[in-house]
PDB file of C-alpha atoms in Angstrom:
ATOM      1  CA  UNK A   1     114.374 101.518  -8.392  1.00  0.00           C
ATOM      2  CA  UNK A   2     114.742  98.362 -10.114  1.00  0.00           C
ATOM      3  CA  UNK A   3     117.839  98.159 -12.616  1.00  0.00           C
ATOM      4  CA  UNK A   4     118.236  94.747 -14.946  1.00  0.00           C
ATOM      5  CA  UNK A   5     120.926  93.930 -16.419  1.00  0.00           C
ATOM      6  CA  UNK A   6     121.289  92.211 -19.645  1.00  0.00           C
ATOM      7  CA  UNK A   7     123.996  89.638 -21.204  1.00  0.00           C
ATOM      8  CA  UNK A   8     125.539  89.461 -23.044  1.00  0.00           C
ATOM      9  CA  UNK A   9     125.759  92.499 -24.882  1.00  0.00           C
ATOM     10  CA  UNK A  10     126.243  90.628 -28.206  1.00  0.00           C
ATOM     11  CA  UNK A  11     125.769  87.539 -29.404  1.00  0.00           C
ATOM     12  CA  UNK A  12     127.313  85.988 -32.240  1.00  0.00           C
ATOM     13  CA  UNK A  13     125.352  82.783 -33.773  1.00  0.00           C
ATOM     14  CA  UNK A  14     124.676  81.042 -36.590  1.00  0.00           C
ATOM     15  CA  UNK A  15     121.101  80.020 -38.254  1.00  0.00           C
ATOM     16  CA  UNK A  16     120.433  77.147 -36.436  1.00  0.00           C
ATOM     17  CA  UNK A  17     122.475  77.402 -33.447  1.00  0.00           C
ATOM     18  CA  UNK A  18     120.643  77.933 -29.828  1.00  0.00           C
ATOM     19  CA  UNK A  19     120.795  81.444 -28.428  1.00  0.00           C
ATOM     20  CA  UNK A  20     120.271  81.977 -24.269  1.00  0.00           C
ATOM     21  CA  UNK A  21     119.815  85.333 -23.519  1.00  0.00           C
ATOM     22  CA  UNK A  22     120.282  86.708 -20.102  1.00  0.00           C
ATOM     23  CA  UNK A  23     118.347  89.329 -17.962  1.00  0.00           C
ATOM     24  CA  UNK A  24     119.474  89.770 -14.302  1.00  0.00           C
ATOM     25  CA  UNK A  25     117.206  92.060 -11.799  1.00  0.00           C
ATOM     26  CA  UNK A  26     119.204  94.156  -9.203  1.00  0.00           C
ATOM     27  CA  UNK A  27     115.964  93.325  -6.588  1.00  0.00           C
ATOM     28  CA  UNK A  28     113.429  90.220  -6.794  1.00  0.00           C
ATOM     29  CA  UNK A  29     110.882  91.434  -9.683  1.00  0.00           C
ATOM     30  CA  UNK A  30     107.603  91.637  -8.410  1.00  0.00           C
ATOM     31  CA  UNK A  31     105.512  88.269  -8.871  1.00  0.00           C
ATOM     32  CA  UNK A  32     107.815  87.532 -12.226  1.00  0.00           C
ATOM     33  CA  UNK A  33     106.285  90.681 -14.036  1.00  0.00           C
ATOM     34  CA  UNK A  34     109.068  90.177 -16.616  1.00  0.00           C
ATOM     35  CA  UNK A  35     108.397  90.424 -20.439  1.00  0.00           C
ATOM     36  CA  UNK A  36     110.833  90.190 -23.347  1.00  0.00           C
ATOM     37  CA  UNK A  37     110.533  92.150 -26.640  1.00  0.00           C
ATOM     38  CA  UNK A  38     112.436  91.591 -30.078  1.00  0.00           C
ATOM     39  CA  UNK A  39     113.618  94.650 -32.142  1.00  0.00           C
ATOM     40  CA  UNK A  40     114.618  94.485 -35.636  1.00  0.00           C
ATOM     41  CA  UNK A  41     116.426  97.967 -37.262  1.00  0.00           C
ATOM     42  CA  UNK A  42     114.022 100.664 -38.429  1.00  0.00           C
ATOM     43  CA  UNK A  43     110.931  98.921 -36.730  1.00  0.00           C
ATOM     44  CA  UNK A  44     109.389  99.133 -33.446  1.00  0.00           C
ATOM     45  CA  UNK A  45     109.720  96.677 -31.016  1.00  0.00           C
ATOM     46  CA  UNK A  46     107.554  93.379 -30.735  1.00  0.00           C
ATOM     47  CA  UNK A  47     106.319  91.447 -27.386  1.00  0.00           C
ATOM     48  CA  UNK A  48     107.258  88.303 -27.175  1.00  0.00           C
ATOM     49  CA  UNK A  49     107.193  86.998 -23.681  1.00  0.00           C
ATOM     50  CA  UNK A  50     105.215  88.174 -20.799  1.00  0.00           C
ATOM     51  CA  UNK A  51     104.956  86.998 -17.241  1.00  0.00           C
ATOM     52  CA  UNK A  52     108.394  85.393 -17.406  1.00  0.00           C
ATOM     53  CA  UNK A  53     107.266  82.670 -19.688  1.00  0.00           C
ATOM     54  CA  UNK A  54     103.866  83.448 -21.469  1.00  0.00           C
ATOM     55  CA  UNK A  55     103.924  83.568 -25.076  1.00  0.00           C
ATOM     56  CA  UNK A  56     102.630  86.407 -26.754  1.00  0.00           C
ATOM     57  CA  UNK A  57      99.666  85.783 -29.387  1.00  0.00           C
ATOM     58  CA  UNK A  58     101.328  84.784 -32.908  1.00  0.00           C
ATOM     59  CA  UNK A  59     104.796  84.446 -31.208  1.00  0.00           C
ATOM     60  CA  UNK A  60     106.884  80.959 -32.684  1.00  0.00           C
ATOM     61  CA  UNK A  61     107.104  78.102 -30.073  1.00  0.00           C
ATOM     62  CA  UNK A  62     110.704  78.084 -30.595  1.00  0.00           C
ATOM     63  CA  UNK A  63     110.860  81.124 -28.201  1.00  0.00           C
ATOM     64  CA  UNK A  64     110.726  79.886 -24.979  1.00  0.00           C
ATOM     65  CA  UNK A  65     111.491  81.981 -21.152  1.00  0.00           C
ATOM     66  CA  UNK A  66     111.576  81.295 -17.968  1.00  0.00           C
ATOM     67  CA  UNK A  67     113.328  82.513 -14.587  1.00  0.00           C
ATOM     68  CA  UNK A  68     112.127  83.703 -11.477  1.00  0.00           C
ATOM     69  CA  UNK A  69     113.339  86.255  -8.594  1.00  0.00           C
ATOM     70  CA  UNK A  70     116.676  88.145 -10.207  1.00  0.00           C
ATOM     71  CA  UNK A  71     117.427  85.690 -12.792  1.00  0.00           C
ATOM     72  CA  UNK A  72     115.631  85.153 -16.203  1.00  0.00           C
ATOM     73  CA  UNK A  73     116.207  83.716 -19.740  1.00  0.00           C
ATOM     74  CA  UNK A  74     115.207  83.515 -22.988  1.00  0.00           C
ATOM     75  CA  UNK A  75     115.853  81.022 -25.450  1.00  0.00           C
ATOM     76  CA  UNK A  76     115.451  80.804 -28.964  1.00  0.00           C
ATOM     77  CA  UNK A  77     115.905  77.173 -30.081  1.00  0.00           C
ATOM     78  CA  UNK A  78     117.159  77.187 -33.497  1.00  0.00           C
ATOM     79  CA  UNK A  79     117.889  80.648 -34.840  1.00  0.00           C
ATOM     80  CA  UNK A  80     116.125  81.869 -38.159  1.00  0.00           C
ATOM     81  CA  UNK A  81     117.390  84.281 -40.266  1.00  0.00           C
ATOM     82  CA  UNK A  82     114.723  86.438 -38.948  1.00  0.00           C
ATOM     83  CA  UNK A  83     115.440  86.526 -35.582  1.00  0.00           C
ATOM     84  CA  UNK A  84     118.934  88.153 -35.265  1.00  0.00           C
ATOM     85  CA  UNK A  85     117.778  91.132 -33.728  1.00  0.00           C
ATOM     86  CA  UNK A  86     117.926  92.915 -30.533  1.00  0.00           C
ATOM     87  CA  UNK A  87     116.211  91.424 -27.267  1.00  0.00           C
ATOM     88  CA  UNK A  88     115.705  93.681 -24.571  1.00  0.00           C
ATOM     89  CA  UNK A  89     113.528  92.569 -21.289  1.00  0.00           C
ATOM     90  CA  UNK A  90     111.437  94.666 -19.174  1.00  0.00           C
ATOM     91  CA  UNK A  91     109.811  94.626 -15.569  1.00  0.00           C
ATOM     92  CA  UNK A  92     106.746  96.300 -14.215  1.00  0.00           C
ATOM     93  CA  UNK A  93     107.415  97.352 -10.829  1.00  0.00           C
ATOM     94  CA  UNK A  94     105.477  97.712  -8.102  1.00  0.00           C
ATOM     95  CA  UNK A  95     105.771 101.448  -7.937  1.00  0.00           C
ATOM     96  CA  UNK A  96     103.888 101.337 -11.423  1.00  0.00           C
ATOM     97  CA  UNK A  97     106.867 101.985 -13.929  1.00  0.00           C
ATOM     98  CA  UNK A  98     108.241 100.047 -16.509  1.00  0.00           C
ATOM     99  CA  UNK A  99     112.172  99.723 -16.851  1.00  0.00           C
ATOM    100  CA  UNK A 100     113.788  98.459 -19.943  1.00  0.00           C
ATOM    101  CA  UNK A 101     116.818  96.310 -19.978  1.00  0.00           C
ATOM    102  CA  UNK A 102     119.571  97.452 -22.163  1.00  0.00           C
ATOM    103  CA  UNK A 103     119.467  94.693 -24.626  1.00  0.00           C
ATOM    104  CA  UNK A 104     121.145  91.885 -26.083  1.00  0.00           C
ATOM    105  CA  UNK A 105     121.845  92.002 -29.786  1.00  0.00           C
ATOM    106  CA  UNK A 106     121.836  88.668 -31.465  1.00  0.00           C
ATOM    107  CA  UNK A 107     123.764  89.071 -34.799  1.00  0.00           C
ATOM    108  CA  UNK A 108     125.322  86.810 -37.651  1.00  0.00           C
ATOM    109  CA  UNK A 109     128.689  84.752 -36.664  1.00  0.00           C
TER     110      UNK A 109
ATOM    111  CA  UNK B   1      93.885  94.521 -37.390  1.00  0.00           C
ATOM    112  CA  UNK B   2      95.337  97.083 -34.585  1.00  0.00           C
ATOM    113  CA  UNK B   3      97.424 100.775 -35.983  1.00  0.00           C
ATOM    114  CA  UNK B   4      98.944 103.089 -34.037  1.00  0.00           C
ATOM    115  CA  UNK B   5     100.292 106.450 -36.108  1.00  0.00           C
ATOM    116  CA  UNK B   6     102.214 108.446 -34.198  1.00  0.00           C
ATOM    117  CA  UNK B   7     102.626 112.211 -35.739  1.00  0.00           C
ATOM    118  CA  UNK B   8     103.727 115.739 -34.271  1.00  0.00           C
ATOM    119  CA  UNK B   9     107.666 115.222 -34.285  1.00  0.00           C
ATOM    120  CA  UNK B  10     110.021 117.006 -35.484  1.00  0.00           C
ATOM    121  CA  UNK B  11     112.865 119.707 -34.543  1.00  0.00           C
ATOM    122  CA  UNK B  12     112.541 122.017 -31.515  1.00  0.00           C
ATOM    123  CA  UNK B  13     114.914 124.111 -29.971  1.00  0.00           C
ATOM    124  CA  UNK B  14     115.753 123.156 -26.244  1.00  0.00           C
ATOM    125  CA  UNK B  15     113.389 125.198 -23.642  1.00  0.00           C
ATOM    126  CA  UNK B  16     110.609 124.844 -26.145  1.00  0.00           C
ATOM    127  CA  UNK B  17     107.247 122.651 -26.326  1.00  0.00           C
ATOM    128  CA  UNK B  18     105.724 119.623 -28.499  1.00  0.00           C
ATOM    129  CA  UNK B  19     102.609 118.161 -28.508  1.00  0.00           C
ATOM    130  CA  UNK B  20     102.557 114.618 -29.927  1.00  0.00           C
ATOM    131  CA  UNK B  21      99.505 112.742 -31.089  1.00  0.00           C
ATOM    132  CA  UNK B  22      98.425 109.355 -31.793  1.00  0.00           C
ATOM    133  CA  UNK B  23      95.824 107.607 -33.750  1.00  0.00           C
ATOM    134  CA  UNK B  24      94.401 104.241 -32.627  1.00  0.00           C
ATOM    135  CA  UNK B  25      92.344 102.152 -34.779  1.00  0.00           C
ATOM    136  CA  UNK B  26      91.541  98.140 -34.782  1.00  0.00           C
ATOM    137  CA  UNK B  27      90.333  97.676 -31.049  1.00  0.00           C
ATOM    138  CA  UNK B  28      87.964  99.287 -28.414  1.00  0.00           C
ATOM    139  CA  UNK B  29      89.793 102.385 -27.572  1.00  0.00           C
ATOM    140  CA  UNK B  30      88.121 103.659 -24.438  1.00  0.00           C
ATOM    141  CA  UNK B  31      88.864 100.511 -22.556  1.00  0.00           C
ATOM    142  CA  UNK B  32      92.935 100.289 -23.108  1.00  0.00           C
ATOM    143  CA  UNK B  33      95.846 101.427 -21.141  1.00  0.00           C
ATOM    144  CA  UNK B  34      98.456 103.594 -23.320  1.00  0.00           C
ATOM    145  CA  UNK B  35     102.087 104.745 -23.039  1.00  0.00           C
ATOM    146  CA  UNK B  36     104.697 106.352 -24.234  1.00  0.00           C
ATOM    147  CA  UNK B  37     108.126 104.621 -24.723  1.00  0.00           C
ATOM    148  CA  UNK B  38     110.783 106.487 -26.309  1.00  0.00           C
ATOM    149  CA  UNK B  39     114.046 105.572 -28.050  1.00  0.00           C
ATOM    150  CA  UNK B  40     116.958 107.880 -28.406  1.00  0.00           C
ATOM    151  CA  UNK B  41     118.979 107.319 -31.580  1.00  0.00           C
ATOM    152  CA  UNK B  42     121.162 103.815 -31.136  1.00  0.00           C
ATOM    153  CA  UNK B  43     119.914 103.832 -27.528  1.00  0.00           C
ATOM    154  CA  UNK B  44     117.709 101.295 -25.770  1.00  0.00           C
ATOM    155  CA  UNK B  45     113.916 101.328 -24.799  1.00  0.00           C
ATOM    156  CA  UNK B  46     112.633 104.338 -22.192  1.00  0.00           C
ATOM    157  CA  UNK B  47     109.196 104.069 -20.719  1.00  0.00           C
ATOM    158  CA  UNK B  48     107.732 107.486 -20.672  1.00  0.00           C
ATOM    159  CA  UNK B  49     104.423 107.755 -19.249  1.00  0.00           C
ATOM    160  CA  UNK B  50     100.943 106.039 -19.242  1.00  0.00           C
ATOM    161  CA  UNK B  51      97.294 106.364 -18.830  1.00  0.00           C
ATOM    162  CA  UNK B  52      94.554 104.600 -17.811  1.00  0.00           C
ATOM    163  CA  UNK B  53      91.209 104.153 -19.965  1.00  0.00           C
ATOM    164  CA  UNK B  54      89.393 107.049 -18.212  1.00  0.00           C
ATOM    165  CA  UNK B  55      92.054 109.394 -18.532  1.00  0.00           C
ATOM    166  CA  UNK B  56      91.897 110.025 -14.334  1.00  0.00           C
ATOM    167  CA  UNK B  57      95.105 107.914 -13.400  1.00  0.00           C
ATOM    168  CA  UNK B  58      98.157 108.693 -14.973  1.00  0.00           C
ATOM    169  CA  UNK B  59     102.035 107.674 -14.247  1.00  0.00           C
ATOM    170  CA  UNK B  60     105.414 109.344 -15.246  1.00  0.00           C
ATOM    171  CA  UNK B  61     108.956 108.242 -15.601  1.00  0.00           C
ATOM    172  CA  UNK B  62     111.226 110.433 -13.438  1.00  0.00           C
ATOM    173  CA  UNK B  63     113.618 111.739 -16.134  1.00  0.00           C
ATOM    174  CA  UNK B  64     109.923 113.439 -17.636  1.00  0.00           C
ATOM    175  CA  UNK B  65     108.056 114.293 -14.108  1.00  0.00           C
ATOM    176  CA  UNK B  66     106.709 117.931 -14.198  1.00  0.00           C
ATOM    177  CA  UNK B  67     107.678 118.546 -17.721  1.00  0.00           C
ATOM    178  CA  UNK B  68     105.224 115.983 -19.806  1.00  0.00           C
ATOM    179  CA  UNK B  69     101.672 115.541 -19.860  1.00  0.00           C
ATOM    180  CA  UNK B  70      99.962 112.703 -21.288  1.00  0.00           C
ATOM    181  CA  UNK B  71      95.988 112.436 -21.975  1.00  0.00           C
ATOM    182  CA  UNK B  72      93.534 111.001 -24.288  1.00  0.00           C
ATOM    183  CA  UNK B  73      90.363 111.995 -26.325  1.00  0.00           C
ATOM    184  CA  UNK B  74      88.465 108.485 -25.959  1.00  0.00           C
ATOM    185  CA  UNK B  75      85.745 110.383 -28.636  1.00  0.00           C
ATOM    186  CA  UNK B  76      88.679 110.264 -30.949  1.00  0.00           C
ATOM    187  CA  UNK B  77      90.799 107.709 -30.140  1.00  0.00           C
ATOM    188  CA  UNK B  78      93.388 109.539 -29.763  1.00  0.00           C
ATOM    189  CA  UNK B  79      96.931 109.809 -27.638  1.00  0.00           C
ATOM    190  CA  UNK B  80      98.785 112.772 -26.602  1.00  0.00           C
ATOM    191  CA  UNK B  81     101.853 113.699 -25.085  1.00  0.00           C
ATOM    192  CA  UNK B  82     102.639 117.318 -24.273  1.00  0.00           C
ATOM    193  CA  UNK B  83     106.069 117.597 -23.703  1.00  0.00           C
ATOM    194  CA  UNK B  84     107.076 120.939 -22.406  1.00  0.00           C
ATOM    195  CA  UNK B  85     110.644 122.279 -21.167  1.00  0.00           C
ATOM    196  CA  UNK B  86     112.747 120.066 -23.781  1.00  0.00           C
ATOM    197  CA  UNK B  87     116.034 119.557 -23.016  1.00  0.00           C
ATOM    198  CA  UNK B  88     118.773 117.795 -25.854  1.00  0.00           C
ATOM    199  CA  UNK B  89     118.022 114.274 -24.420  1.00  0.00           C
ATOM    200  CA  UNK B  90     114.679 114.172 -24.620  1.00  0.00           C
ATOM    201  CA  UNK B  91     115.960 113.662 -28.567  1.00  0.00           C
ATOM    202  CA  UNK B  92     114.709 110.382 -29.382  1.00  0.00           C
ATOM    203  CA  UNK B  93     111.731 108.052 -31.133  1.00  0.00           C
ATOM    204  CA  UNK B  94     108.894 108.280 -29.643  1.00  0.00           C
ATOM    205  CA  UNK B  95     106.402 105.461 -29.745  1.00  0.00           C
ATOM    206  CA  UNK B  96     102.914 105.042 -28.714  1.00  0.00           C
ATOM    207  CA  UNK B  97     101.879 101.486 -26.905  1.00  0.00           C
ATOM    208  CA  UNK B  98      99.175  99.561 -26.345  1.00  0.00           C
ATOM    209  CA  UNK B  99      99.012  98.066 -23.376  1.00  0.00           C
ATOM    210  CA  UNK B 100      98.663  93.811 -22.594  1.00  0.00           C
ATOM    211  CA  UNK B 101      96.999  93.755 -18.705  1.00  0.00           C
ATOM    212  CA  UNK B 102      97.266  90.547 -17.358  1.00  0.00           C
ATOM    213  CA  UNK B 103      96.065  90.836 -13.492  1.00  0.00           C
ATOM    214  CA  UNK B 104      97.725  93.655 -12.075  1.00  0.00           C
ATOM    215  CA  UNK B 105     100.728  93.686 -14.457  1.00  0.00           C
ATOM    216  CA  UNK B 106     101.262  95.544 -17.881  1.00  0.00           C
ATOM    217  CA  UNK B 107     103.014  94.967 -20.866  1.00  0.00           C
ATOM    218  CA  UNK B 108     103.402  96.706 -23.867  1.00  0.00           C
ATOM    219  CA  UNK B 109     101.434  94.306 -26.851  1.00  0.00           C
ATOM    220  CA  UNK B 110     101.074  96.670 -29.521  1.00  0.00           C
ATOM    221  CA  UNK B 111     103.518  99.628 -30.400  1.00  0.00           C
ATOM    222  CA  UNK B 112     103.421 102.088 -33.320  1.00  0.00           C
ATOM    223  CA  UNK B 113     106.451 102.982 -35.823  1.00  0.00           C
ATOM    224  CA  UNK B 114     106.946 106.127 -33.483  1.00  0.00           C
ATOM    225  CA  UNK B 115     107.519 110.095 -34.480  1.00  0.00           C
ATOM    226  CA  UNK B 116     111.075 111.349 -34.119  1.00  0.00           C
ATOM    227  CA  UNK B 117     111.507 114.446 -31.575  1.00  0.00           C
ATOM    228  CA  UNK B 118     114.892 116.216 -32.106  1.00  0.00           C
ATOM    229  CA  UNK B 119     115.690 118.919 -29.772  1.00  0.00           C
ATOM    230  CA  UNK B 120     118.770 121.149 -30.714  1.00  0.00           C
ATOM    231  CA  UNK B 121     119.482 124.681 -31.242  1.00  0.00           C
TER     232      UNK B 121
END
């Protein structure tokens, strides 16, 4: 089975600053089947990217992806206070199961 | 707007059962894909299970194979996840999904605020 690997674990920024947010795949994910979800405390999570770089309906253009094979990113241009949170990505394998990354948390230098 | 309400938690001693429910409103129920995703406490995401529309193809995670049963009531748009032989790390926050298909892949577009499963003795 797949395993991705996320980094780093934290991510210390300020409002503002540019955040790149790592998400490494042990095997080549299948046709970039690769999505990317934001989770703030007590709340469930939120899709923000799918198919490596799609963004999801209602989803700020300062959220951007991209990657192919193993190697993906996310990038969040200029951080607002509402977006220090934790990232986690996800695949959808070809064996029809989803695995989770274990997150990055973005959090307040 | 789309709501997903996610009931049927709550504390079970390990060995026993749970059925969990959800109740979808705001889109065309029959025709989605649904999972389960589960969170244990300070943990990361978990993909559970899913189900297609008609209820006739379902999929498991491994860690849940043989012990959990998901289905649906399309009449009633509703969810369900039977989980039977509990064990202390099935302890977590359980969410119900909505699924995004685009081609042959899925994604998770809509999730409820989830029901909390605690099994201890």
């Amino acid at each position: 089975d797949i395993v991705l690997m996320q980094s780093p674990g934290t991510l210390s920024l300020s409002p503002g600053e540019r955040a790149t947010l790592s998400c490494r795949a042990s095997q080549s994910v299948r046709n970039n089947y690769l999505a990317w979800y934001q989770q703030k405390p007590g709340q469930a999570p939120r899709l923000l990217i799918y198919g490596a770089s799609s963004r999801a309906t209602g989803i700020p253009d300062r959220f951007s992806a991209s990657g192919s094979g193993t190697d993906f990113t996310l990038t969040i241009s200029r951080l607002e206070p509402e977006d220090f949170a934790v990232y986690y990505c996800q695949e959808y394998g070809s064996s029809l199961v989803f695995t989770f990354g274990p997150g990055t948390k973005v959090d307040i230098k | 707007e789309v709501q997903l309400v996610e009931s049927g938690g709550g504390l079970v001693q390990p060995g026993g059962s749970l059925r969990l429910s959800c109740e979808a409103s705001g889109f065309t129920f029959r025709s989605q894909y649904l999972s389960w995703v589960r969170q244990a406490p300070g943990k990361g995401l978990e993909w559970v299970a899913n189900i297609y529309p008609d209820g006739r193809e379902t999929y498991y995670a491994d860690s849940v194979r043989g012990r959990f049963t998901i289905s649906r009531d399309n009449a009633k748009n509703s969810l369900f996840l039977q989980m039977n032989s509990l064990r202390a790390e099935d302890t977590a926050l359980y969410f119900c999904a909505r699924e995004l298909i685009v081609g042959p892949a899925e994604y998770f577009q809509n999730w409820g605020q989830g029901t909390l499963v605690i099994v201890s003795s």
